[in-house]
Amino acid sequence: MSFYAELREATWGEHDAVAGLPYINALLDGRLPREAYAAMVAQHYFVYQALEGVSQALADDPIAAPFVFPELYRLQALTCDLTALHGPGWRDLIEPVPATRELTGRIERTAAWPGGYIAHHYTRYLGDLSGGQVVRSRLQRIYGIERGGGADFYIFDEIPSRPRFKQEYRRRLDALPIDAGERARIIEETLLAYRLNGELLADLGHLAPAA
């Protein structure tokens, strides 16, 4: 079995569990106010700040380098989104929830383990390019958020073809020069990444007021 297929099969249950969380369902059904969406964007900022910091630190690592894609970086888009949603003083208005602190700490420690970086990279960016596009269309329809209005995070202008990009990403996963033990470690870290992302969303659900 290819590594991509093995990774996807082993983690699909956790993926579905995160996608089915009450917070996400309420958000995409329009049962939460716009402020609840803005809170999620703020947590994304901290997550991608950590992930892209590690990405730059590992840019020359032979294992991690094939998964360093500057065209995927989200911090610039998130800065625009937070300015639109919170105003120019947004940096003073946001802070990470406990689950975000745990997730970002875990990501930052992968600077010493390229396989762990790949696990978190796969969890976030492949999700953004897949299910994230469904989220974007729902947000635009329900909350009226258009380009420049708070959902630029989901727009990948530098990826001309998402299907081709994802195909190449899978090829690189399958080409990783790693043994079965390292495959297993990466799969375990990916499972953890999904769980931590789910805990982040659960924290937001506890904080979100009803629409």
PDB file of C-alpha atoms in Angstrom, residues 4-206:
ATOM      1  CA  TYR A   4      -0.585   8.200   1.098  1.00  0.00           C
ATOM      2  CA  ALA A   5      -3.212   5.468   0.977  1.00  0.00           C
ATOM      3  CA  GLU A   6      -2.032   4.052   4.298  1.00  0.00           C
ATOM      4  CA  LEU A   7      -2.084   7.497   5.931  1.00  0.00           C
ATOM      5  CA  ARG A   8      -5.506   8.375   4.581  1.00  0.00           C
ATOM      6  CA  GLU A   9      -7.038   5.053   5.576  1.00  0.00           C
ATOM      7  CA  ALA A  10      -5.592   5.171   9.092  1.00  0.00           C
ATOM      8  CA  THR A  11      -6.739   8.730   9.800  1.00  0.00           C
ATOM      9  CA  TRP A  12     -10.070   9.008   7.996  1.00  0.00           C
ATOM     10  CA  GLY A  13     -12.062   8.292  11.133  1.00  0.00           C
ATOM     11  CA  GLU A  14     -10.433  11.175  13.002  1.00  0.00           C
ATOM     12  CA  HIS A  15     -10.943  13.392   9.953  1.00  0.00           C
ATOM     13  CA  ASP A  16     -14.663  12.644   9.944  1.00  0.00           C
ATOM     14  CA  ALA A  17     -14.907  13.177  13.685  1.00  0.00           C
ATOM     15  CA  VAL A  18     -13.492  16.700  13.351  1.00  0.00           C
ATOM     16  CA  ALA A  19     -15.727  17.510  10.377  1.00  0.00           C
ATOM     17  CA  GLY A  20     -18.782  16.439  12.372  1.00  0.00           C
ATOM     18  CA  LEU A  21     -18.143  18.554  15.471  1.00  0.00           C
ATOM     19  CA  PRO A  22     -21.163  20.588  16.695  1.00  0.00           C
ATOM     20  CA  TYR A  23     -19.303  23.898  16.320  1.00  0.00           C
ATOM     21  CA  ILE A  24     -18.573  23.280  12.635  1.00  0.00           C
ATOM     22  CA  ASN A  25     -22.101  22.078  11.938  1.00  0.00           C
ATOM     23  CA  ALA A  26     -23.612  25.102  13.689  1.00  0.00           C
ATOM     24  CA  LEU A  27     -21.300  27.489  11.850  1.00  0.00           C
ATOM     25  CA  LEU A  28     -22.026  26.038   8.429  1.00  0.00           C
ATOM     26  CA  ASP A  29     -25.762  25.888   9.132  1.00  0.00           C
ATOM     27  CA  GLY A  30     -25.789  29.605   9.955  1.00  0.00           C
ATOM     28  CA  ARG A  31     -26.698  29.018  13.605  1.00  0.00           C
ATOM     29  CA  LEU A  32     -23.756  31.041  14.922  1.00  0.00           C
ATOM     30  CA  PRO A  33     -23.098  34.769  14.587  1.00  0.00           C
ATOM     31  CA  ARG A  34     -20.339  36.181  12.437  1.00  0.00           C
ATOM     32  CA  GLU A  35     -18.282  36.737  15.609  1.00  0.00           C
ATOM     33  CA  ALA A  36     -18.037  32.972  16.106  1.00  0.00           C
ATOM     34  CA  TYR A  37     -16.455  32.640  12.671  1.00  0.00           C
ATOM     35  CA  ALA A  38     -14.068  35.512  13.453  1.00  0.00           C
ATOM     36  CA  ALA A  39     -12.971  33.621  16.571  1.00  0.00           C
ATOM     37  CA  MET A  40     -11.986  30.617  14.454  1.00  0.00           C
ATOM     38  CA  VAL A  41      -9.971  32.812  12.107  1.00  0.00           C
ATOM     39  CA  ALA A  42      -8.047  34.151  15.104  1.00  0.00           C
ATOM     40  CA  GLN A  43      -7.112  30.632  16.192  1.00  0.00           C
ATOM     41  CA  HIS A  44      -6.043  29.784  12.645  1.00  0.00           C
ATOM     42  CA  TYR A  45      -3.600  32.686  12.797  1.00  0.00           C
ATOM     43  CA  PHE A  46      -1.747  31.177  15.756  1.00  0.00           C
ATOM     44  CA  VAL A  47      -1.728  27.698  14.200  1.00  0.00           C
ATOM     45  CA  TYR A  48      -0.315  28.854  10.872  1.00  0.00           C
ATOM     46  CA  GLN A  49       2.167  31.153  12.537  1.00  0.00           C
ATOM     47  CA  ALA A  50       3.610  28.058  14.224  1.00  0.00           C
ATOM     48  CA  LEU A  51       3.359  25.810  11.166  1.00  0.00           C
ATOM     49  CA  GLU A  52       4.921  28.270   8.749  1.00  0.00           C
ATOM     50  CA  GLY A  53       7.662  29.109  11.218  1.00  0.00           C
ATOM     51  CA  VAL A  54       8.641  25.427  11.314  1.00  0.00           C
ATOM     52  CA  SER A  55       8.316  25.249   7.527  1.00  0.00           C
ATOM     53  CA  GLN A  56      10.915  27.975   7.116  1.00  0.00           C
ATOM     54  CA  ALA A  57      13.197  26.366   9.701  1.00  0.00           C
ATOM     55  CA  LEU A  58      13.102  23.037   7.819  1.00  0.00           C
ATOM     56  CA  ALA A  59      13.362  24.456   4.299  1.00  0.00           C
ATOM     57  CA  ASP A  60      16.743  22.772   3.737  1.00  0.00           C
ATOM     58  CA  ASP A  61      15.957  19.485   5.440  1.00  0.00           C
ATOM     59  CA  PRO A  62      16.023  16.578   2.947  1.00  0.00           C
ATOM     60  CA  ILE A  63      12.850  14.981   4.373  1.00  0.00           C
ATOM     61  CA  ALA A  64      10.789  18.119   4.988  1.00  0.00           C
ATOM     62  CA  ALA A  65      11.914  20.237   2.018  1.00  0.00           C
ATOM     63  CA  PRO A  66       9.556  18.579  -0.531  1.00  0.00           C
ATOM     64  CA  PHE A  67       6.676  19.757   1.696  1.00  0.00           C
ATOM     65  CA  VAL A  68       7.765  23.364   2.013  1.00  0.00           C
ATOM     66  CA  PHE A  69       5.378  25.168  -0.335  1.00  0.00           C
ATOM     67  CA  PRO A  70       5.476  28.969   0.060  1.00  0.00           C
ATOM     68  CA  GLU A  71       2.459  29.138  -2.265  1.00  0.00           C
ATOM     69  CA  LEU A  72       0.444  27.509   0.510  1.00  0.00           C
ATOM     70  CA  TYR A  73       1.397  29.975   3.240  1.00  0.00           C
ATOM     71  CA  ARG A  74      -1.686  31.451   4.919  1.00  0.00           C
ATOM     72  CA  LEU A  75      -0.404  34.162   7.258  1.00  0.00           C
ATOM     73  CA  GLN A  76      -0.760  37.010   4.777  1.00  0.00           C
ATOM     74  CA  ALA A  77      -4.333  35.984   3.953  1.00  0.00           C
ATOM     75  CA  LEU A  78      -5.143  35.554   7.640  1.00  0.00           C
ATOM     76  CA  THR A  79      -3.812  39.039   8.373  1.00  0.00           C
ATOM     77  CA  CYS A  80      -6.181  40.446   5.753  1.00  0.00           C
ATOM     78  CA  ASP A  81      -9.066  38.394   7.145  1.00  0.00           C
ATOM     79  CA  LEU A  82      -8.454  39.500  10.725  1.00  0.00           C
ATOM     80  CA  THR A  83      -8.238  43.135   9.660  1.00  0.00           C
ATOM     81  CA  ALA A  84     -11.590  42.780   7.889  1.00  0.00           C
ATOM     82  CA  LEU A  85     -13.228  40.950  10.784  1.00  0.00           C
ATOM     83  CA  HIS A  86     -11.746  42.691  13.818  1.00  0.00           C
ATOM     84  CA  GLY A  87     -10.398  45.988  12.480  1.00  0.00           C
ATOM     85  CA  PRO A  88      -6.811  47.310  12.285  1.00  0.00           C
ATOM     86  CA  GLY A  89      -6.202  46.689  15.997  1.00  0.00           C
ATOM     87  CA  TRP A  90      -6.896  42.959  15.752  1.00  0.00           C
ATOM     88  CA  ARG A  91      -3.562  41.905  17.266  1.00  0.00           C
ATOM     89  CA  ASP A  92      -4.640  43.324  20.620  1.00  0.00           C
ATOM     90  CA  LEU A  93      -8.020  41.596  20.457  1.00  0.00           C
ATOM     91  CA  ILE A  94      -7.115  37.958  19.909  1.00  0.00           C
ATOM     92  CA  GLU A  95      -5.486  35.269  22.018  1.00  0.00           C
ATOM     93  CA  PRO A  96      -5.127  31.502  21.685  1.00  0.00           C
ATOM     94  CA  VAL A  97      -7.577  29.234  23.481  1.00  0.00           C
ATOM     95  CA  PRO A  98      -5.999  26.429  25.587  1.00  0.00           C
ATOM     96  CA  ALA A  99      -6.293  23.820  22.825  1.00  0.00           C
ATOM     97  CA  THR A 100      -4.588  26.180  20.382  1.00  0.00           C
ATOM     98  CA  ARG A 101      -1.676  26.614  22.775  1.00  0.00           C
ATOM     99  CA  GLU A 102      -1.320  22.851  23.001  1.00  0.00           C
ATOM    100  CA  LEU A 103      -1.500  22.420  19.228  1.00  0.00           C
ATOM    101  CA  THR A 104       0.963  25.200  18.432  1.00  0.00           C
ATOM    102  CA  GLY A 105       3.389  23.888  21.019  1.00  0.00           C
ATOM    103  CA  ARG A 106       3.224  20.472  19.424  1.00  0.00           C
ATOM    104  CA  ILE A 107       3.796  21.941  15.965  1.00  0.00           C
ATOM    105  CA  GLU A 108       6.762  24.011  17.122  1.00  0.00           C
ATOM    106  CA  ARG A 109       8.449  20.900  18.534  1.00  0.00           C
ATOM    107  CA  THR A 110       8.366  19.271  15.091  1.00  0.00           C
ATOM    108  CA  ALA A 111      11.190  21.597  14.071  1.00  0.00           C
ATOM    109  CA  ALA A 112      13.325  18.769  15.507  1.00  0.00           C
ATOM    110  CA  TRP A 113      11.375  16.035  13.679  1.00  0.00           C
ATOM    111  CA  PRO A 114      10.631  16.512   9.959  1.00  0.00           C
ATOM    112  CA  GLY A 115       8.180  13.602   9.922  1.00  0.00           C
ATOM    113  CA  GLY A 116       6.073  15.333  12.555  1.00  0.00           C
ATOM    114  CA  TYR A 117       6.095  18.510  10.508  1.00  0.00           C
ATOM    115  CA  ILE A 118       4.772  16.550   7.523  1.00  0.00           C
ATOM    116  CA  ALA A 119       1.981  15.112   9.693  1.00  0.00           C
ATOM    117  CA  HIS A 120       0.723  18.551  10.709  1.00  0.00           C
ATOM    118  CA  HIS A 121       1.294  19.965   7.223  1.00  0.00           C
ATOM    119  CA  TYR A 122      -0.832  17.206   5.693  1.00  0.00           C
ATOM    120  CA  THR A 123      -3.577  17.636   8.289  1.00  0.00           C
ATOM    121  CA  ARG A 124      -3.956  21.365   7.756  1.00  0.00           C
ATOM    122  CA  TYR A 125      -3.121  22.195   4.148  1.00  0.00           C
ATOM    123  CA  LEU A 126      -4.678  19.180   2.446  1.00  0.00           C
ATOM    124  CA  GLY A 127      -7.808  19.918   4.446  1.00  0.00           C
ATOM    125  CA  ASP A 128      -7.750  23.558   3.361  1.00  0.00           C
ATOM    126  CA  LEU A 129      -7.511  22.538  -0.279  1.00  0.00           C
ATOM    127  CA  SER A 130     -10.304  19.974   0.019  1.00  0.00           C
ATOM    128  CA  GLY A 131     -13.032  20.380   2.632  1.00  0.00           C
ATOM    129  CA  GLY A 132     -11.918  23.936   3.251  1.00  0.00           C
ATOM    130  CA  GLN A 133     -13.310  24.904  -0.143  1.00  0.00           C
ATOM    131  CA  VAL A 134     -16.746  23.642   0.906  1.00  0.00           C
ATOM    132  CA  VAL A 135     -16.444  25.731   4.076  1.00  0.00           C
ATOM    133  CA  ARG A 136     -15.581  28.763   1.978  1.00  0.00           C
ATOM    134  CA  SER A 137     -18.629  28.433  -0.258  1.00  0.00           C
ATOM    135  CA  ARG A 138     -20.938  28.007   2.747  1.00  0.00           C
ATOM    136  CA  LEU A 139     -19.445  31.015   4.514  1.00  0.00           C
ATOM    137  CA  GLN A 140     -19.910  33.137   1.435  1.00  0.00           C
ATOM    138  CA  ARG A 141     -23.532  32.094   1.108  1.00  0.00           C
ATOM    139  CA  ILE A 142     -24.543  32.256   4.780  1.00  0.00           C
ATOM    140  CA  TYR A 143     -22.479  35.140   6.113  1.00  0.00           C
ATOM    141  CA  GLY A 144     -21.972  37.111   2.911  1.00  0.00           C
ATOM    142  CA  ILE A 145     -18.187  36.996   3.227  1.00  0.00           C
ATOM    143  CA  GLU A 146     -16.568  37.698  -0.115  1.00  0.00           C
ATOM    144  CA  ARG A 147     -12.955  38.296  -1.191  1.00  0.00           C
ATOM    145  CA  GLY A 148     -11.343  40.847   1.081  1.00  0.00           C
ATOM    146  CA  GLY A 149     -14.116  40.449   3.634  1.00  0.00           C
ATOM    147  CA  GLY A 150     -12.701  37.779   5.909  1.00  0.00           C
ATOM    148  CA  ALA A 151     -12.442  34.485   4.003  1.00  0.00           C
ATOM    149  CA  ASP A 152      -9.282  34.994   1.931  1.00  0.00           C
ATOM    150  CA  PHE A 153      -7.718  32.203   4.004  1.00  0.00           C
ATOM    151  CA  TYR A 154      -9.517  29.726   1.755  1.00  0.00           C
ATOM    152  CA  ILE A 155      -8.379  31.314  -1.521  1.00  0.00           C
ATOM    153  CA  PHE A 156      -5.241  29.804  -3.070  1.00  0.00           C
ATOM    154  CA  ASP A 157      -4.503  32.062  -6.019  1.00  0.00           C
ATOM    155  CA  GLU A 158      -0.980  30.642  -6.381  1.00  0.00           C
ATOM    156  CA  ILE A 159      -2.313  27.096  -6.874  1.00  0.00           C
ATOM    157  CA  PRO A 160      -3.644  27.088 -10.462  1.00  0.00           C
ATOM    158  CA  SER A 161      -5.048  23.554 -10.193  1.00  0.00           C
ATOM    159  CA  ARG A 162      -5.936  22.105  -6.808  1.00  0.00           C
ATOM    160  CA  PRO A 163      -6.421  18.560  -8.197  1.00  0.00           C
ATOM    161  CA  ARG A 164      -2.970  18.566  -9.840  1.00  0.00           C
ATOM    162  CA  PHE A 165      -1.365  20.024  -6.736  1.00  0.00           C
ATOM    163  CA  LYS A 166      -2.934  17.374  -4.498  1.00  0.00           C
ATOM    164  CA  GLN A 167      -1.830  14.654  -6.915  1.00  0.00           C
ATOM    165  CA  GLU A 168       1.750  15.913  -6.708  1.00  0.00           C
ATOM    166  CA  TYR A 169       1.488  16.127  -2.917  1.00  0.00           C
ATOM    167  CA  ARG A 170       0.429  12.477  -2.762  1.00  0.00           C
ATOM    168  CA  ARG A 171       3.313  11.517  -5.033  1.00  0.00           C
ATOM    169  CA  ARG A 172       5.750  13.200  -2.674  1.00  0.00           C
ATOM    170  CA  LEU A 173       4.278  11.383   0.315  1.00  0.00           C
ATOM    171  CA  ASP A 174       4.736   8.081  -1.483  1.00  0.00           C
ATOM    172  CA  ALA A 175       8.320   9.012  -2.396  1.00  0.00           C
ATOM    173  CA  LEU A 176       9.438   9.729   1.183  1.00  0.00           C
ATOM    174  CA  PRO A 177      12.624   7.757   1.938  1.00  0.00           C
ATOM    175  CA  ILE A 178      11.362   6.407   5.270  1.00  0.00           C
ATOM    176  CA  ASP A 179      10.945   2.948   6.769  1.00  0.00           C
ATOM    177  CA  ALA A 180       7.839   1.303   8.195  1.00  0.00           C
ATOM    178  CA  GLY A 181       8.627   2.527  11.702  1.00  0.00           C
ATOM    179  CA  GLU A 182       8.758   6.160  10.614  1.00  0.00           C
ATOM    180  CA  ARG A 183       5.566   5.706   8.602  1.00  0.00           C
ATOM    181  CA  ALA A 184       3.858   4.520  11.774  1.00  0.00           C
ATOM    182  CA  ARG A 185       5.186   7.493  13.765  1.00  0.00           C
ATOM    183  CA  ILE A 186       3.903   9.955  11.159  1.00  0.00           C
ATOM    184  CA  ILE A 187       0.500   8.284  11.137  1.00  0.00           C
ATOM    185  CA  GLU A 188       0.306   8.528  14.938  1.00  0.00           C
ATOM    186  CA  GLU A 189       1.242  12.197  14.807  1.00  0.00           C
ATOM    187  CA  THR A 190      -1.384  12.829  12.150  1.00  0.00           C
ATOM    188  CA  LEU A 191      -4.011  11.198  14.366  1.00  0.00           C
ATOM    189  CA  LEU A 192      -2.877  13.437  17.208  1.00  0.00           C
ATOM    190  CA  ALA A 193      -2.995  16.474  14.937  1.00  0.00           C
ATOM    191  CA  TYR A 194      -6.614  15.747  14.047  1.00  0.00           C
ATOM    192  CA  ARG A 195      -7.512  15.298  17.707  1.00  0.00           C
ATOM    193  CA  LEU A 196      -5.831  18.551  18.726  1.00  0.00           C
ATOM    194  CA  ASN A 197      -7.546  20.433  15.916  1.00  0.00           C
ATOM    195  CA  GLY A 198     -10.814  18.919  17.088  1.00  0.00           C
ATOM    196  CA  GLU A 199     -10.156  20.093  20.642  1.00  0.00           C
ATOM    197  CA  LEU A 200      -9.503  23.593  19.308  1.00  0.00           C
ATOM    198  CA  LEU A 201     -12.901  23.612  17.618  1.00  0.00           C
ATOM    199  CA  ALA A 202     -14.529  22.182  20.728  1.00  0.00           C
ATOM    200  CA  ASP A 203     -13.063  25.050  22.766  1.00  0.00           C
ATOM    201  CA  LEU A 204     -14.554  27.512  20.284  1.00  0.00           C
ATOM    202  CA  GLY A 205     -17.887  25.732  20.561  1.00  0.00           C
ATOM    203  CA  HIS A 206     -17.929  26.269  24.309  1.00  0.00           C
TER     204      HIS A 206
END
